[in-house]
Short mmCIF file of C-alpha atoms in Angstrom, two decimals:
data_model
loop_
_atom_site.label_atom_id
_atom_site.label_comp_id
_atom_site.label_asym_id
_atom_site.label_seq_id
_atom_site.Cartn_x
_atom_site.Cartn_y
_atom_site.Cartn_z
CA UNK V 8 35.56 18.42 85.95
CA UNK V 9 33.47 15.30 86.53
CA UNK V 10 32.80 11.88 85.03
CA UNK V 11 29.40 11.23 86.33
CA UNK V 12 26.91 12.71 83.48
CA UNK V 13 23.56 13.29 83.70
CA UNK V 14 20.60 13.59 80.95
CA UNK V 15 19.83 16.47 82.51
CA UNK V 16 23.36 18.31 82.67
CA UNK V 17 22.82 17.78 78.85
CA UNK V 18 19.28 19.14 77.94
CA UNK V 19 20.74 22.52 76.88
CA UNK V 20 23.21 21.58 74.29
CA UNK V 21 22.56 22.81 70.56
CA UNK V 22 25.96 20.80 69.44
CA UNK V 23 28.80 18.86 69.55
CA UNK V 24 31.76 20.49 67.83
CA UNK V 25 34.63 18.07 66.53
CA UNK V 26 38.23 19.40 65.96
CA UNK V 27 39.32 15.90 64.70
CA UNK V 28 38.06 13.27 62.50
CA UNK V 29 36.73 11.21 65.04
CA UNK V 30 35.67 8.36 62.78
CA UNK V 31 39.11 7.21 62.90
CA UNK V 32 39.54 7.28 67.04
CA UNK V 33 37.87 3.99 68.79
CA UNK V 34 37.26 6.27 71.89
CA UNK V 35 36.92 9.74 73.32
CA UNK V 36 37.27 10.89 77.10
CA UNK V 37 34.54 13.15 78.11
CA UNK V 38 34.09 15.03 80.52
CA UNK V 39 31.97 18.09 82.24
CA UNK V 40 33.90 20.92 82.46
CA UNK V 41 33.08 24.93 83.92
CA UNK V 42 33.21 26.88 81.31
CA UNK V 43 33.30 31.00 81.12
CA UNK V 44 30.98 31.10 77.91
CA UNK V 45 27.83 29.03 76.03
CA UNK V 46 29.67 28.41 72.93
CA UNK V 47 32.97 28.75 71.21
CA UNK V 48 36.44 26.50 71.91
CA UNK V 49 37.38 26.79 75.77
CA UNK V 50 40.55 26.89 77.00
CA UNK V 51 42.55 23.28 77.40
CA UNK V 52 44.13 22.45 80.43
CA UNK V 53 45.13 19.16 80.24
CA UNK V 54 47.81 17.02 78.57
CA UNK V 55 47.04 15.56 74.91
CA UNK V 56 44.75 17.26 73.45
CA UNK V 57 41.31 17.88 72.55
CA UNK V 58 39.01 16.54 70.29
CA UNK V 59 35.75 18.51 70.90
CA UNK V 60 33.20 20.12 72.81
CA UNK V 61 29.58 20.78 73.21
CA UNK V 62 27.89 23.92 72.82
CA UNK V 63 25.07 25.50 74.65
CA UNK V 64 21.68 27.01 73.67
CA UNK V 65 20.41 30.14 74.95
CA UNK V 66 18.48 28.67 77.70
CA UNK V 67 21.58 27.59 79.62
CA UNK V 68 21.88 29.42 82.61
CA UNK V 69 25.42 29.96 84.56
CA UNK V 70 26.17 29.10 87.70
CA UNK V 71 24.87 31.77 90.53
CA UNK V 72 28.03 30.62 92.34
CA UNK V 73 30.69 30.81 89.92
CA UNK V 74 28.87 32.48 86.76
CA UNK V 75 30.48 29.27 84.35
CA UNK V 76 28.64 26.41 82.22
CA UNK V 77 28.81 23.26 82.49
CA UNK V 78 29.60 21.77 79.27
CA UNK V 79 31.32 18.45 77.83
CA UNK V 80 34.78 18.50 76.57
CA UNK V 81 36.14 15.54 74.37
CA UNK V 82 40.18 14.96 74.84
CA UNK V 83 42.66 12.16 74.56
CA UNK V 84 45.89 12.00 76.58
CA UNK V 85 49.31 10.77 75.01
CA UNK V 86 49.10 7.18 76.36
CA UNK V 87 45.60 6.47 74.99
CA UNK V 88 44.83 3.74 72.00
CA UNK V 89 45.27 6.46 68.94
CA UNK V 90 48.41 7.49 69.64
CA UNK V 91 49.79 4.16 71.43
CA UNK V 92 48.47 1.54 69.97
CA UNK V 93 49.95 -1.28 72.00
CA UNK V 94 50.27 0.66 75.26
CA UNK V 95 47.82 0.47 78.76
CA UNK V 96 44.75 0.47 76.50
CA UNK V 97 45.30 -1.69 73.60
CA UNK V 98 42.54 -4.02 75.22
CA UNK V 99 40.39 -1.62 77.79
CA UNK V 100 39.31 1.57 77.37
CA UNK V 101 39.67 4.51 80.46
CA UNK V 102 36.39 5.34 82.97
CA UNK V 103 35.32 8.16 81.13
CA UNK V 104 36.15 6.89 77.27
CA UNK V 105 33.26 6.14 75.05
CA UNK V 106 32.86 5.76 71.24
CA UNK V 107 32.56 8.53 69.30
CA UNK V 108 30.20 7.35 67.08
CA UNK V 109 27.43 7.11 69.95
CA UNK V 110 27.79 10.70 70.85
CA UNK V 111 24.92 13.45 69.79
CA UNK V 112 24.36 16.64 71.88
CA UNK V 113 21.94 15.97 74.95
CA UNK V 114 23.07 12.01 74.67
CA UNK V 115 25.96 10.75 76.93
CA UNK V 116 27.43 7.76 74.57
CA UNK V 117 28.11 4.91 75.30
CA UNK V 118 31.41 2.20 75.57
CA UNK V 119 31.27 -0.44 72.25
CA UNK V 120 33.39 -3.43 71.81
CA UNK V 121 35.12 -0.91 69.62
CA UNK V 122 35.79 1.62 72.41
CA UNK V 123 36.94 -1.30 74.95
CA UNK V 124 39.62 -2.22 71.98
CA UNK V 125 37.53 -5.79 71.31
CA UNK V 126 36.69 -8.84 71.55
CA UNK V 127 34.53 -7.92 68.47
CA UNK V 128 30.50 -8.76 69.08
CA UNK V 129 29.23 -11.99 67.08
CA UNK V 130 27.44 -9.42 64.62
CA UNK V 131 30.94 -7.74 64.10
CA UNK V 132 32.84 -11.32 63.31
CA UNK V 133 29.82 -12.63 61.09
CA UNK V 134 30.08 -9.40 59.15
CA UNK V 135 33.93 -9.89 58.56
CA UNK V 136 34.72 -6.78 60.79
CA UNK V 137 38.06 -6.86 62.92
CA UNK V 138 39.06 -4.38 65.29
CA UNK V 139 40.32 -1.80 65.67
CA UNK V 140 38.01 0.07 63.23
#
C-alpha cells in the first residue's frame, strides 16, 4: 500500500468502481494497493470498509517481481467523519482522504474545504452552502 500517487501509476485505469453512494461521504481514503487481477473487487484487508476501486485496461502490465497491479482502493475506517461525525475528524480530514467528487480514473483528487470538514470557501458561504454537504 502507499499514499504517494503518481499520474503515471494511473495512466492505465479504464474506471473507478463505487460500492457506495459517495455523494453523501465528504471524503474517501485512497490508496495504491497490489492487486492479483486488472479488474473485478479485490480482497479487503483492512478495518471499515470499502468504498471502491479502480480498474485496469488491458495495457497494464504486472509486476515482473510479484506478478500483481497496482491499483487504487477507496475505504473508510470506523472513526472517520461518515460514521463519527463529531469524532478525530469532524474538522480535518486523514493524509490520504480526498473528496470524492474530484476523483475520475487516471486523476488523483484532490482535498476541498468539504473533505477537510470546513471552514466553507467564500463562494460556498455567498451561495448559502454549509458544511458538511
Amino acid at each position: 500500500m502507499s499514499s504517494l500517487i503518481s499520474e503515471n501509476d494511473l495512466k492505465h485505469e479504464a474506471g473507478l468502481v463505487w460500492l457506495e453512494d459517495i455523494s453523501r461521504l465528504d471524503y474517501v481514503r485512497q490508496s495504491l494497493d497490489r492487486l492479483p487481477t486488472r479488474a473485478g473487487k479485490p480482497a479487503y484487508h483492512r478495518d471499515g470498509r470499502m468504498i471502491g476501486y479502480a480498474t485496469l485496461g488491458p495495457g497494464a502490465k504486472a509486476s515482473r517481481a510479484s506478478g500483481t497491479f497496482r491499483r487504487r482502493v477507496f475505504w473508510l475506517l470506523p472513526h472517520d467523519r461518515d460514521t463519527d461525525p463529531e469524532g478525530l475528524y469532524a474538522s480535518s480530514a486523514p493524509a490520504e482522504a480526498i473528496d470524492p467528487g474530484t476523483l475520475q480514473p487516471r486523476a488523483k483528487g484532490r482535498k476541498t474545504e468539504r473533505s477537510e470538514g470546513g471552514p466553507p470557501s467564500s463562494a460556498m458561504q455567498e451561495l448559502g452552502i454549509t458544511l458538511p454537504l
